Structure formats: C-alpha cells, structure tokens
CSV table of C-alpha atoms (C1' of nucleotides) in Angstrom, one decimal:
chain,number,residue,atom,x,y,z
A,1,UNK,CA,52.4,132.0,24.6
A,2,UNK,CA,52.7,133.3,20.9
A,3,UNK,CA,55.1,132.7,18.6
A,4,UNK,CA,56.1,135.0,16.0
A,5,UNK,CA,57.7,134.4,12.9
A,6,UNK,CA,60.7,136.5,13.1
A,7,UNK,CA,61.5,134.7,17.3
A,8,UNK,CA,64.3,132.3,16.6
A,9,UNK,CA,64.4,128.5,17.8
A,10,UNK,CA,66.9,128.0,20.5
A,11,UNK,CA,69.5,125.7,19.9
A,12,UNK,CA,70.0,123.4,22.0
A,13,UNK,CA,72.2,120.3,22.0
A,14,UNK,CA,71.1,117.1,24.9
A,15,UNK,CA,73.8,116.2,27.7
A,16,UNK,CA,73.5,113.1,26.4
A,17,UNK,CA,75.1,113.4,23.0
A,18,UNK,CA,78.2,112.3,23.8
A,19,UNK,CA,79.6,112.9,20.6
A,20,UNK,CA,79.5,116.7,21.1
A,21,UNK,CA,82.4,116.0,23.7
A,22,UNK,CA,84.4,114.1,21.6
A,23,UNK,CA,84.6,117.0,19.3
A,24,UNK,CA,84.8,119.7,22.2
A,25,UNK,CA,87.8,117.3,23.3
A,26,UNK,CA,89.9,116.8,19.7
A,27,UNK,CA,89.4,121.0,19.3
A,28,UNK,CA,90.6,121.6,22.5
A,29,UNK,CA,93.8,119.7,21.5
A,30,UNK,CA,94.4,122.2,18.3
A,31,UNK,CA,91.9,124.1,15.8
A,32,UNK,CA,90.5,121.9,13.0
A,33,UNK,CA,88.2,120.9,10.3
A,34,UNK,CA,85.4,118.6,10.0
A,35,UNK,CA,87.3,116.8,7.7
A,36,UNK,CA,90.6,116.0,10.3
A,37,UNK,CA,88.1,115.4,12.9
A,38,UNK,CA,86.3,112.6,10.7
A,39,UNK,CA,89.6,111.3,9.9
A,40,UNK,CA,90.5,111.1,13.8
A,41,UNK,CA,87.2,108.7,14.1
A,42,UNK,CA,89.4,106.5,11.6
A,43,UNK,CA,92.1,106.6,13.6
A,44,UNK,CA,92.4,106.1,17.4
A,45,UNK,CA,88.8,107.8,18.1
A,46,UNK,CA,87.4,104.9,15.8
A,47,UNK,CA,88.3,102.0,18.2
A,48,UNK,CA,85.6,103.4,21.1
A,49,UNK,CA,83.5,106.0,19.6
A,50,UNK,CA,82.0,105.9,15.5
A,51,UNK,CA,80.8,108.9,13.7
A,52,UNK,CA,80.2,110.1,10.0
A,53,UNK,CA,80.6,113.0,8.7
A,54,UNK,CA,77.3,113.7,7.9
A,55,UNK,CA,76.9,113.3,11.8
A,56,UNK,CA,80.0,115.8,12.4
A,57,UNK,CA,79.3,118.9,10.1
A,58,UNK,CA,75.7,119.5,11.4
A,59,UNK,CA,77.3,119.4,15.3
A,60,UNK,CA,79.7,122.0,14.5
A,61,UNK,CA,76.9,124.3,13.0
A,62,UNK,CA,75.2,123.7,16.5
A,63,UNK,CA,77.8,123.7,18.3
A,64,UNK,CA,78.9,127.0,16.9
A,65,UNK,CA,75.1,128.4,17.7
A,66,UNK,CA,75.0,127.4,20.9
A,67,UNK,CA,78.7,129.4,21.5
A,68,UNK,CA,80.8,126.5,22.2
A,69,UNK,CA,83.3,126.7,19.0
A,70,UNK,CA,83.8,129.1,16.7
A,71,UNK,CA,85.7,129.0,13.2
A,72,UNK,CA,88.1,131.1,10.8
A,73,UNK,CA,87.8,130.3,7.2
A,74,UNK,CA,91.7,129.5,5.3
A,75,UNK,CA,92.2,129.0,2.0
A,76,UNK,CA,94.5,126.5,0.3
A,77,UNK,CA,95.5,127.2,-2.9
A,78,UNK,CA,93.3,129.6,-4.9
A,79,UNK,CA,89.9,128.4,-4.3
A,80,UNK,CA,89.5,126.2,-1.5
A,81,UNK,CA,88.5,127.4,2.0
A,82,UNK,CA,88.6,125.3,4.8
A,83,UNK,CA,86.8,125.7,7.7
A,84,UNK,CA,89.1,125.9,11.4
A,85,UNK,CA,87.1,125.6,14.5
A,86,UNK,CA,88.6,126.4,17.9
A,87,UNK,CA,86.7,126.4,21.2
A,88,UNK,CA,85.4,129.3,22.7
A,89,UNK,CA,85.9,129.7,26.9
A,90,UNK,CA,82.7,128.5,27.0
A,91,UNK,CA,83.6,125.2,24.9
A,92,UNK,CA,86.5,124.6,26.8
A,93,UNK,CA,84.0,124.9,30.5
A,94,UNK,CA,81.6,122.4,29.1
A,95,UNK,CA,83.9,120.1,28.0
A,96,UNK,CA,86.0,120.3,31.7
A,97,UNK,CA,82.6,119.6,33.7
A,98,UNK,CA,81.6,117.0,31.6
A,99,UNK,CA,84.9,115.1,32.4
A,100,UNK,CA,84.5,115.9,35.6
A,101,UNK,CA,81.0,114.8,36.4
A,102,UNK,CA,80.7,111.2,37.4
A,103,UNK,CA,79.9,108.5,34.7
A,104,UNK,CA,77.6,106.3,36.4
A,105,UNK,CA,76.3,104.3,33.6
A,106,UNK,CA,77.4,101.0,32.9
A,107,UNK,CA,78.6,99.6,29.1
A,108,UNK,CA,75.3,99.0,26.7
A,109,UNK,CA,77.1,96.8,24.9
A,110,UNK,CA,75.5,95.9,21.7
A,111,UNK,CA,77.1,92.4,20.3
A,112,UNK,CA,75.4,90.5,17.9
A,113,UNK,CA,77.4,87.4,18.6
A,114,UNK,CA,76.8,86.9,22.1
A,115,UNK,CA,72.7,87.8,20.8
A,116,UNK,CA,73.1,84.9,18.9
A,117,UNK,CA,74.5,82.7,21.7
A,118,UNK,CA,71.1,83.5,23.9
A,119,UNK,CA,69.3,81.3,21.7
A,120,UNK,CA,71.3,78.3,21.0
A,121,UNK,CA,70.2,76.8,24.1
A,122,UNK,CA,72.4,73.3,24.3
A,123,UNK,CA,76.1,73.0,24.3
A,124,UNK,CA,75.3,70.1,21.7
A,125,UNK,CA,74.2,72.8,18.6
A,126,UNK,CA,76.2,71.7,15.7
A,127,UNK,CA,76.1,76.1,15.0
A,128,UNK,CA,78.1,76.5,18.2
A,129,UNK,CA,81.4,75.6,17.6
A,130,UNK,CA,81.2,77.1,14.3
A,131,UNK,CA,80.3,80.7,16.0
A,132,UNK,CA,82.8,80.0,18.2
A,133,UNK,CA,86.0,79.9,15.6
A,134,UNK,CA,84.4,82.5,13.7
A,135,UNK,CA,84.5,84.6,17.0
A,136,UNK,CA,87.9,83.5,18.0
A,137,UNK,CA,89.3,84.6,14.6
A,138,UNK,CA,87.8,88.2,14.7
A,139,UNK,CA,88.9,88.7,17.9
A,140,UNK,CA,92.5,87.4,17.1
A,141,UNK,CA,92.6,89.5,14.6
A,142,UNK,CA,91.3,92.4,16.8
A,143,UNK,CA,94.1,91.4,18.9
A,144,UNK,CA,96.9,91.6,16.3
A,145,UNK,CA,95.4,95.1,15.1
A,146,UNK,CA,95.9,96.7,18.7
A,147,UNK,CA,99.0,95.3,19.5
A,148,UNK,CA,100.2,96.9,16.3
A,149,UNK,CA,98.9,99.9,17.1
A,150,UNK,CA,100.3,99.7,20.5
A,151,UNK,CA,103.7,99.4,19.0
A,152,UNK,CA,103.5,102.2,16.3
A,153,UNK,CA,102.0,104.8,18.6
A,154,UNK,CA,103.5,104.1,22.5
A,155,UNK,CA,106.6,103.3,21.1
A,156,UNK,CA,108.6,105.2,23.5
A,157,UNK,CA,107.9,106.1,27.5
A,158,UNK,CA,107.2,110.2,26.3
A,159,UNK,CA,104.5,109.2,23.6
A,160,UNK,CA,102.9,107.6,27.0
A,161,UNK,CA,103.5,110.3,29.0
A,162,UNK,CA,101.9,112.9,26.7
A,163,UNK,CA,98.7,111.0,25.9
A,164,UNK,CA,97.9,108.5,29.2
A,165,UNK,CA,94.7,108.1,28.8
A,166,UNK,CA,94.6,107.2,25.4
A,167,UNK,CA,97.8,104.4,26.5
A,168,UNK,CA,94.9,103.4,29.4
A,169,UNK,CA,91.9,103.1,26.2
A,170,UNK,CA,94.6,100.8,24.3
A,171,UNK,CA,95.6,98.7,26.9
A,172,UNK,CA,92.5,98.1,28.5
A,173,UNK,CA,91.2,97.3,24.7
A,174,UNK,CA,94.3,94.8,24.0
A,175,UNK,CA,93.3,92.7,28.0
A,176,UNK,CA,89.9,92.7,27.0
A,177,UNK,CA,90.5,91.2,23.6
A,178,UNK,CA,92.8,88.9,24.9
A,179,UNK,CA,90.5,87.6,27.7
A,180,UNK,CA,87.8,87.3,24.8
A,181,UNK,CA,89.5,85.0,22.9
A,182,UNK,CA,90.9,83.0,25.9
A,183,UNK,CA,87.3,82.7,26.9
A,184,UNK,CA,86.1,81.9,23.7
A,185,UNK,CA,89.0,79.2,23.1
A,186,UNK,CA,87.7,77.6,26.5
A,187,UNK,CA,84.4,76.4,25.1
A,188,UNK,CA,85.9,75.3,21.9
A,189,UNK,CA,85.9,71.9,21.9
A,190,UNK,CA,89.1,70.5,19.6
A,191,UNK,CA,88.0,68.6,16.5
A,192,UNK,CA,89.3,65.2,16.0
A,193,UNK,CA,89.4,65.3,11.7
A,194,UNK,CA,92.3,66.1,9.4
B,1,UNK,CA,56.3,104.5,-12.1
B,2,UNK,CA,52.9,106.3,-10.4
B,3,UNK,CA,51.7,105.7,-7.2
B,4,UNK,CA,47.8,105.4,-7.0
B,5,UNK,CA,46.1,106.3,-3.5
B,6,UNK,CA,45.0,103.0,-3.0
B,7,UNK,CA,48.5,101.4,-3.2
B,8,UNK,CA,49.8,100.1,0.1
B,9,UNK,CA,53.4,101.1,1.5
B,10,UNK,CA,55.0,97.6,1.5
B,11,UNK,CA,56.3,97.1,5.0
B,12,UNK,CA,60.1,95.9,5.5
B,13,UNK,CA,62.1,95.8,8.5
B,14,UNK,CA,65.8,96.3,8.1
B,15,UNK,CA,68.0,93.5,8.2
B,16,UNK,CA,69.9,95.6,10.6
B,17,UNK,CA,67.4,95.5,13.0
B,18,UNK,CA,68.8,93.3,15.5
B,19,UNK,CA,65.7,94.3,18.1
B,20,UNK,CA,63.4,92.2,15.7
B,21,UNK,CA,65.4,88.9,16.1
B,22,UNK,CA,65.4,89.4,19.8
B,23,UNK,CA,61.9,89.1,19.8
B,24,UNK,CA,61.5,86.6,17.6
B,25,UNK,CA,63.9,84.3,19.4
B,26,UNK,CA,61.8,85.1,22.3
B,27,UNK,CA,58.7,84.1,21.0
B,28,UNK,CA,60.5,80.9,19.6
B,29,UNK,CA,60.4,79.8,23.3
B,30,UNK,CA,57.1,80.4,23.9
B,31,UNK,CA,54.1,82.9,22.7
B,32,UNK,CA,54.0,85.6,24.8
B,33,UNK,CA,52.6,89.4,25.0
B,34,UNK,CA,54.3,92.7,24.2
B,35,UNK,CA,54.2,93.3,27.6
B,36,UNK,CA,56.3,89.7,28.6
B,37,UNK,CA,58.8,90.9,25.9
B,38,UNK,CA,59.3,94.5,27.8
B,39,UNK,CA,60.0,92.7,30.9
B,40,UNK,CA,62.5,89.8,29.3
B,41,UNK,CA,64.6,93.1,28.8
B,42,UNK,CA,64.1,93.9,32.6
B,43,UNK,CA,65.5,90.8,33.3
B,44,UNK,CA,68.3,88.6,31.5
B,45,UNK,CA,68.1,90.1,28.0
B,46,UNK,CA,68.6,93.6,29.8
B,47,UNK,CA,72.1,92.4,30.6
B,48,UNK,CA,72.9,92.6,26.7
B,49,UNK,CA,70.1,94.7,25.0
B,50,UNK,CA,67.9,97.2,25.9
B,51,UNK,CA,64.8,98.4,24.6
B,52,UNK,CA,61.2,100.2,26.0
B,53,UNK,CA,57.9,99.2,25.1
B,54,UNK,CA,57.3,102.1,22.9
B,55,UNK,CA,59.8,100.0,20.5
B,56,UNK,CA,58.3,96.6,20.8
B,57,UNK,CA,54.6,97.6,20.5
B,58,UNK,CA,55.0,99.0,17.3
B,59,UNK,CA,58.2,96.3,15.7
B,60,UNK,CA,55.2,93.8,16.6
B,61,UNK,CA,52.7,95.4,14.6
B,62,UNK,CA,55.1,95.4,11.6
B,63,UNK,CA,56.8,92.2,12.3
B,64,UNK,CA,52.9,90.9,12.1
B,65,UNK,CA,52.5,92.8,8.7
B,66,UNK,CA,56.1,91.6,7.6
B,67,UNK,CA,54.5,88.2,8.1
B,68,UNK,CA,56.7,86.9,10.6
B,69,UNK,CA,54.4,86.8,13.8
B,70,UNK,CA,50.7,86.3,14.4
B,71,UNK,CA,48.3,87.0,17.2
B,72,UNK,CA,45.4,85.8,19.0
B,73,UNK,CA,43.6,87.7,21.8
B,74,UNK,CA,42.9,86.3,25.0
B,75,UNK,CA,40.9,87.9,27.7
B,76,UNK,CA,42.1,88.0,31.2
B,77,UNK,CA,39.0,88.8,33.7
B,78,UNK,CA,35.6,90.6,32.0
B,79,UNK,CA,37.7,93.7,30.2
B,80,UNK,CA,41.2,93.1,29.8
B,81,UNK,CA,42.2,91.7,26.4
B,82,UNK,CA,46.0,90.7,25.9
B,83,UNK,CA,47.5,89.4,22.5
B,84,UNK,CA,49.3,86.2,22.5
B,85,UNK,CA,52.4,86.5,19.6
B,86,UNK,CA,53.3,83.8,18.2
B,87,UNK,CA,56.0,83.0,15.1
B,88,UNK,CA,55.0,82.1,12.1
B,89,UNK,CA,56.7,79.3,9.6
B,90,UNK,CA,58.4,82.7,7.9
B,91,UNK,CA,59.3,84.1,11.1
B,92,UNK,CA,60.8,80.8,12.9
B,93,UNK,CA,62.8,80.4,9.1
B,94,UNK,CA,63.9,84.2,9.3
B,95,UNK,CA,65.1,83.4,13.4
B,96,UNK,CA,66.9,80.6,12.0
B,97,UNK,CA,68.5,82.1,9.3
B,98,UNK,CA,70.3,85.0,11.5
B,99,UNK,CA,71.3,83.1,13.8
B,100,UNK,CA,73.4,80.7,10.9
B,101,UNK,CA,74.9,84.0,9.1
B,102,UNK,CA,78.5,85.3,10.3
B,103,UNK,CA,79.0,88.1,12.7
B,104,UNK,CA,81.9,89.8,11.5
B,105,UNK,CA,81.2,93.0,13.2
B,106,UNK,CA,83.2,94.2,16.4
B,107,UNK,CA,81.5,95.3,19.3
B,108,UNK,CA,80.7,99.4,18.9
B,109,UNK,CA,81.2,99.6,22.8
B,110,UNK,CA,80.2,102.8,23.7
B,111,UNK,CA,81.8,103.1,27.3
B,112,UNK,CA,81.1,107.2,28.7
B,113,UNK,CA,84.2,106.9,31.2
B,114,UNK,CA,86.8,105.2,28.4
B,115,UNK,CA,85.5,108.0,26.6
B,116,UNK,CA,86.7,110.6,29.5
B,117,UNK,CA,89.8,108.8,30.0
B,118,UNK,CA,90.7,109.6,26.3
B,119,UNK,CA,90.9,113.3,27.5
B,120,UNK,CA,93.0,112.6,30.5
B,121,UNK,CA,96.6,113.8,28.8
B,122,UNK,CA,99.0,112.8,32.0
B,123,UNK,CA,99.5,110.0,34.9
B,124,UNK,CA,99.4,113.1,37.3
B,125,UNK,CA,96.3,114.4,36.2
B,126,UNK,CA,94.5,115.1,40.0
B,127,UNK,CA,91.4,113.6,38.0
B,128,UNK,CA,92.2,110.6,37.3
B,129,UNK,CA,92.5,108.3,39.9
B,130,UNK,CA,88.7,109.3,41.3
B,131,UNK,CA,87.7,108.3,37.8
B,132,UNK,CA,89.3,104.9,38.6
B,133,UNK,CA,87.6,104.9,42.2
B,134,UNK,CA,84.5,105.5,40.9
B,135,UNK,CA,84.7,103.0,37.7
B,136,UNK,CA,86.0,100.2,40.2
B,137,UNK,CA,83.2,101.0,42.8
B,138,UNK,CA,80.8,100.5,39.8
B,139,UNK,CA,82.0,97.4,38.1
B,140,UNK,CA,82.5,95.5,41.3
B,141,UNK,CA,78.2,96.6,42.0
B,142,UNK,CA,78.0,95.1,38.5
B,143,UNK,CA,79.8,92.1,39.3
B,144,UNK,CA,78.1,91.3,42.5
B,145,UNK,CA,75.1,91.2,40.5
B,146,UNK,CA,75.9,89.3,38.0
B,147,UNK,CA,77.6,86.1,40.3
B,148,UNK,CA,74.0,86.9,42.0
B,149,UNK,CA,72.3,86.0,39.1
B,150,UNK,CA,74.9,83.2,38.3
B,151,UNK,CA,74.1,81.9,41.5
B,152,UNK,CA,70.3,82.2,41.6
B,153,UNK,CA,69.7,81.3,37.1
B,154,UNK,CA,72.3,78.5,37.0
B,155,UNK,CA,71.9,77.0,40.3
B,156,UNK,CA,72.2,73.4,39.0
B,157,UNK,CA,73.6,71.8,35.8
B,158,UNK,CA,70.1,71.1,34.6
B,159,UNK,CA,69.7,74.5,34.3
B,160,UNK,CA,73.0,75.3,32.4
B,161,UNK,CA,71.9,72.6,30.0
B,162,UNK,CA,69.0,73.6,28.9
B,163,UNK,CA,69.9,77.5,28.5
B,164,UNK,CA,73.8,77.0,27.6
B,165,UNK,CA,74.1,79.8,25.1
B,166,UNK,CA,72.6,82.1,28.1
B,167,UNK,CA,74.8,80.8,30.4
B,168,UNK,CA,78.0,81.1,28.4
B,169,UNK,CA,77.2,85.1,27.9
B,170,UNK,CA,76.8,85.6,32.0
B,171,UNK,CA,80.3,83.5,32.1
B,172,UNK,CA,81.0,85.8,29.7
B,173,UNK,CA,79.7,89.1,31.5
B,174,UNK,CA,81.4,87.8,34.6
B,175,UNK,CA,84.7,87.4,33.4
B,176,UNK,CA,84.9,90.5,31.6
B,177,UNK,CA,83.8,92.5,34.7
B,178,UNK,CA,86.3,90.6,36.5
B,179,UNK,CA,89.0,91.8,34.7
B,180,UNK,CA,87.8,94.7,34.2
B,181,UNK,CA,88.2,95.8,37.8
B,182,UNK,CA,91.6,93.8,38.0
B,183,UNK,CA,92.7,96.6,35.4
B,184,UNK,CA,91.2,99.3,37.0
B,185,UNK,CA,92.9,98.4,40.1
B,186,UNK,CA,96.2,98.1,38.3
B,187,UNK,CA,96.8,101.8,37.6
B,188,UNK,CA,95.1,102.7,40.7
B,189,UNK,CA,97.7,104.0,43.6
B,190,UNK,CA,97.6,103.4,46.9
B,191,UNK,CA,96.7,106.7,49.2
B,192,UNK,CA,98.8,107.2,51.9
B,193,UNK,CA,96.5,108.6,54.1
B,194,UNK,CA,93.8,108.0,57.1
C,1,DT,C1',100.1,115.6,-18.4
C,2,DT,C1',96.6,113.3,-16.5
C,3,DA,C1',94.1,110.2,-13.7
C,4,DA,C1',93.4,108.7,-9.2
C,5,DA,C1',93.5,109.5,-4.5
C,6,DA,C1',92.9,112.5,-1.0
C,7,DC,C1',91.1,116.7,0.7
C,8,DA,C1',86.9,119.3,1.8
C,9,DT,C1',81.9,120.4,3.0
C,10,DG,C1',77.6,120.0,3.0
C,11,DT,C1',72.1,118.2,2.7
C,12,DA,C1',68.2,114.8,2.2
C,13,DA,C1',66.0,110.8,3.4
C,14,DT,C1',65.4,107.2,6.3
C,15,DT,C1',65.6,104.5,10.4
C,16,DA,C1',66.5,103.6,15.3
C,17,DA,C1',66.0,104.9,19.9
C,18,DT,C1',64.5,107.6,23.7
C,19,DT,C1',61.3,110.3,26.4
C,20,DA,C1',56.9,111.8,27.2
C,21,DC,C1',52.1,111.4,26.9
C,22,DA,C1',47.8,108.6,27.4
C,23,DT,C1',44.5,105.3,29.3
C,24,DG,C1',42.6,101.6,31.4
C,25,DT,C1',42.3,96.7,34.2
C,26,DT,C1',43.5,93.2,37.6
C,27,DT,C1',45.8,91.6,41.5
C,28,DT,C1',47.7,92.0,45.9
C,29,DA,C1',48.5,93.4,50.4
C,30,DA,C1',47.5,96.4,54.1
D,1,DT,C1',37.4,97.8,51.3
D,2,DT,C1',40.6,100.3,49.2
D,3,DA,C1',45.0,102.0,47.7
D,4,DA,C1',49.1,100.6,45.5
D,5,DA,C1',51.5,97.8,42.5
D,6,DA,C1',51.5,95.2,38.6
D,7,DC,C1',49.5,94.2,34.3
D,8,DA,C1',48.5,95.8,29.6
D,9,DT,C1',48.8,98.5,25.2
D,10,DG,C1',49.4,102.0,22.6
D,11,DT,C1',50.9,107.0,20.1
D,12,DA,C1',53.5,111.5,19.7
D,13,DA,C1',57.4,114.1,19.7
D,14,DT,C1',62.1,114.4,19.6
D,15,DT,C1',66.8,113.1,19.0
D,16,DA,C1',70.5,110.2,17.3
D,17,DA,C1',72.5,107.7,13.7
D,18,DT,C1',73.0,105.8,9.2
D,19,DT,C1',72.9,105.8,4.2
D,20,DA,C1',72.6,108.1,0.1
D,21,DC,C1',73.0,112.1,-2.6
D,22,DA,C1',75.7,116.1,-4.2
D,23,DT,C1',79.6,118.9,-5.6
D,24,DG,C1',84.0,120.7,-6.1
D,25,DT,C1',89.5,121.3,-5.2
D,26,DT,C1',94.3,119.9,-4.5
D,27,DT,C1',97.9,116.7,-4.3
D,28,DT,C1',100.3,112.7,-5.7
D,29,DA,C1',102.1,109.2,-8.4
D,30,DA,C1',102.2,107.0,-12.8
DNA sequence: TTAAAACATGTAATTAATTACATGTTTTAA
DNA sequence: TTAAAACATGTAATTAATTACATGTTTTAA
C-alpha cells in the first residue's frame, strides 16, 4: 500500500495510557485548562497518579484529534486566552467503559526502599536499622500529611457524600501508611545509647 | 567545542536507573547470564520489579562499557555460547554506594482500580461494589500466592537468615495484601440475596 | 509602583519501558 | 526419534515519561 504525502497519520492514543482517563475524568467534572488540570496532579490527583505538564498539553492535542474533547478559547484580561476543554459524547463513552471494564492487573509497585532491603541479606547489617528509621520517618510523615488532608477536605459527612471514591483513595492511603510504619517499627530494634 | 568523527559518545547510565542496581545486586550474588537475570524477575524480584529481556540485554552492554560489569563466554554443548557477567571493583563500589544513600522518595503506586474509584462520585453508585468484588477476589489470589511462596522460600529459619532483607519485603507484601482485602471488605455490603 | 508569584501554554531532547521481530541451540519427555 | 519446552541473545519500533528549554500575561502583596 502507498502512501501519499497529502494522507494524514491517524491518531491514535493506547488503552493503556492511563493518564488519558484521568483527564477524560477531571473534564467530565467541569471544562478546564491544561493549567487547572496540572495543578489538580498537585492536589488530590498527585497522591496516586504524577503527570507534568509537558505530559498534559500534548494529550489534549490528541485527545482533541481523536474527538474525545474539544476546547473554546476565553480571554482574561486584554491579551491572554486560555484554552477550556470539555468532553465530547464520545469522551464522556470512553471514559464510562473504561471504568467499567474490569482492572485485573495487580499494583507494580516501584519502591526503592524495599529494592534496597533485597540485598541486605542478614538481619545483622549495621545499614538496616538505619533504613529502617529513615523509612519510618517518611512514612510518619506521609501519615501526618493524609490525615491533614483528611481533615481539611472530608470535614463534614456531604463533602463525603459528594466525592466517595476519592474519601475510599484517602482512607485506604492513611491504613496503608499506618500499617507501613507499624510494620517497619516491628523490625526496629530499640537502641540502648543516650 | 567540535566534535571530530572519531570521538566516542561517552556512555552514562542515569543515576535514576534503578533497573541497573537490580542487576548489579544480582550479579553480587553470583555471575550469571542475561538470560538468569530475565528469569530472577519471573521469580522473586518480579514481586517488586519488572523488566523484559529486551531491557537487560542492552543495560548490560552499557553497564559493561560504564565499567561496572565484565564478561567471559562459556560454551554450553558444541554451538551455544552464553556470557557469564560478573561485577567489577567499580560496579560492586557503585552497588554499595546505592544501597547506603537515603530514599526519600514515596512510592509512585500506580494502582488502575484506585484510579477508577477516584471517579466513583456516590456510596450508591450501582458500580461500585462489583469493583470491590472483583479487587477482593484479586488480592486474596495475590495473597494466596504470596503465603505460598512464604511457605515454600522461607520454609526454615536458615533460610530467613541468610536472605532477611528478602524476607522482610514478602512479610511486607503479605501484610499489605492482608489489609488490603480487610479494607476492601470493609465498605463491601452484604447482598441479600440467593 | 513594582517586583514576585501565580497563571498560562507550549516544544525539544532525552531516557525508560513495552511490544514486536528475529534467530538459533540444547534438553526433556513422550 | 522427534517434537516441545526451555535455554540463549539480541535489535527495531513504538510509546510513555522526565527534564530542560522557551515565552509571555495577570494578579497580588509589599
């Protein structure tokens, strides 16, 4: 088959990029920029999913291509336009079925700490218990961060009501954290100095 | 500054490259064959890392031009010729050194279903509690197989001693699957029916 | 009034990771 | 004896992700 140099590439965008949903899903809350949906992966977003915005602008040209957003331009003040995207029927389809369609891949979990424990291979290593504190602080402070945010944004029953799922994300991350550190506390071994 | 023809690109690996440490804390145990260090990841790295051969043939090639790793080629029958990896001085001192600096980075978890669940607005949602089903269904699989490997890896304290740091991660894995499913069964409701 | 911070949108270059392509040998079990 | 499985090593093409480069406007607080 021939190509021509006037036949267009098709645009195409993998199931697997997950990050296409996560925009999909924060449009089909309201219309916004590229700029509020980077800030949203500073926010709440940031605590499962990370994405710049050099990652973010290039999607929503695709994803504008492949008829799955569209925008309207706005200006603010005299020379500033601004770029609103909003989903498209088609947008709002993909994004259903792909919430809808089974997730049967387990966590790749990609934690350089527990990479390092693989190779200290006796509980004796003198770098072990260091690891360990240094672990048990991050993850305190982890901790402290969620339950922060836990207060400030599910401070009343209708802010849980409203956005449930995104309670379940925070609770589930606050138990994990705590279980981390109570496991990590378990193998710390209590130093007899000062 | 000019460039010449003749000048050689100098080959670095990033320090971010957390694939090359696996491997060279592998071949710390013992020299072994690109192929040996595809199937560790089938087996207990795969729990916490993943990565394909067509990654590892080539890191090894540059981790050999880097300096860190050598080889020497053994035949196996008339034909078949297999290089043997093995660390160098550099490499062994560059395994060593990760494995002493912090790790102040959080896990990126990048969970598909926690990513759903962001999108799920209300407690009444019809589509969340098959989510939960399906999530429990596939952690407890996951937990089955990791007590397995408990079970069949760490079947006597001899064992545990000599690979703590690998054992303290499956203790790890297993509690966190653990409660895992405890949570998912927390905000699943009972069905009335059959 | 002005400097800093926040708002706003992109591209280029590089690196990491996945999927597909490619080929051949040795061992094991039927 | 032979077919399948396991052993063994690569490259090519594509996609995802990160880091750096690039530029300009509006708002806020000193």
């Amino acid at each position: 088959m021939k190509t021509t140099v006037s036949e267009k590439e098709a645009v195409t965008i993998g199931q697997r990029n997950r990050l296409q949903y996560i925009i999909l899903g924060l449009l089909d809350q309201r219309p916004q920029t590229g700029y509020d949906l980077t800030k949203a992966f500073d926010n709440e977003i940031g605590e499962f999913w990370q994405a710049q915005h050099s990652q973010i602008y290039p999607l929503l040209k695709r994803l504008e291509e492949t008829g799955d957003i569209t925008h309207e331009v706005t200006m603010t003040g005299e020379k500033l336009a601004k770029k609103q995207y909003q989903l498209t029927p088609a947008g709002h389809e993909k994004l259903v079925t792909w919430i809808g369609e089974p997730s049967p891949e387990l966590t790749a979990l990609k934690d350089e700490f527990i990479l390092k424990l693989y190779f200290i291979k006796t509980a004796d290593d003198p770098r072990l218990q260091p690891m360990l504190q240094e672990q048990i602080l991050l993850h305190q402070r982890q901790l402290q961060h969620l339950l922060h945010r836990r207060e400030t944004v599910f401070a009343d029953q209708a802010a849980i009501d409203q956005a449930y799922g995104h309670y379940l994300i925070l609770d589930h991350a606050i138990e994990r954290e705590q279980h981390y550190v109570q496991w990590l506390e378990r193998y710390l071994t209590p130093r007899k100095d000062s």
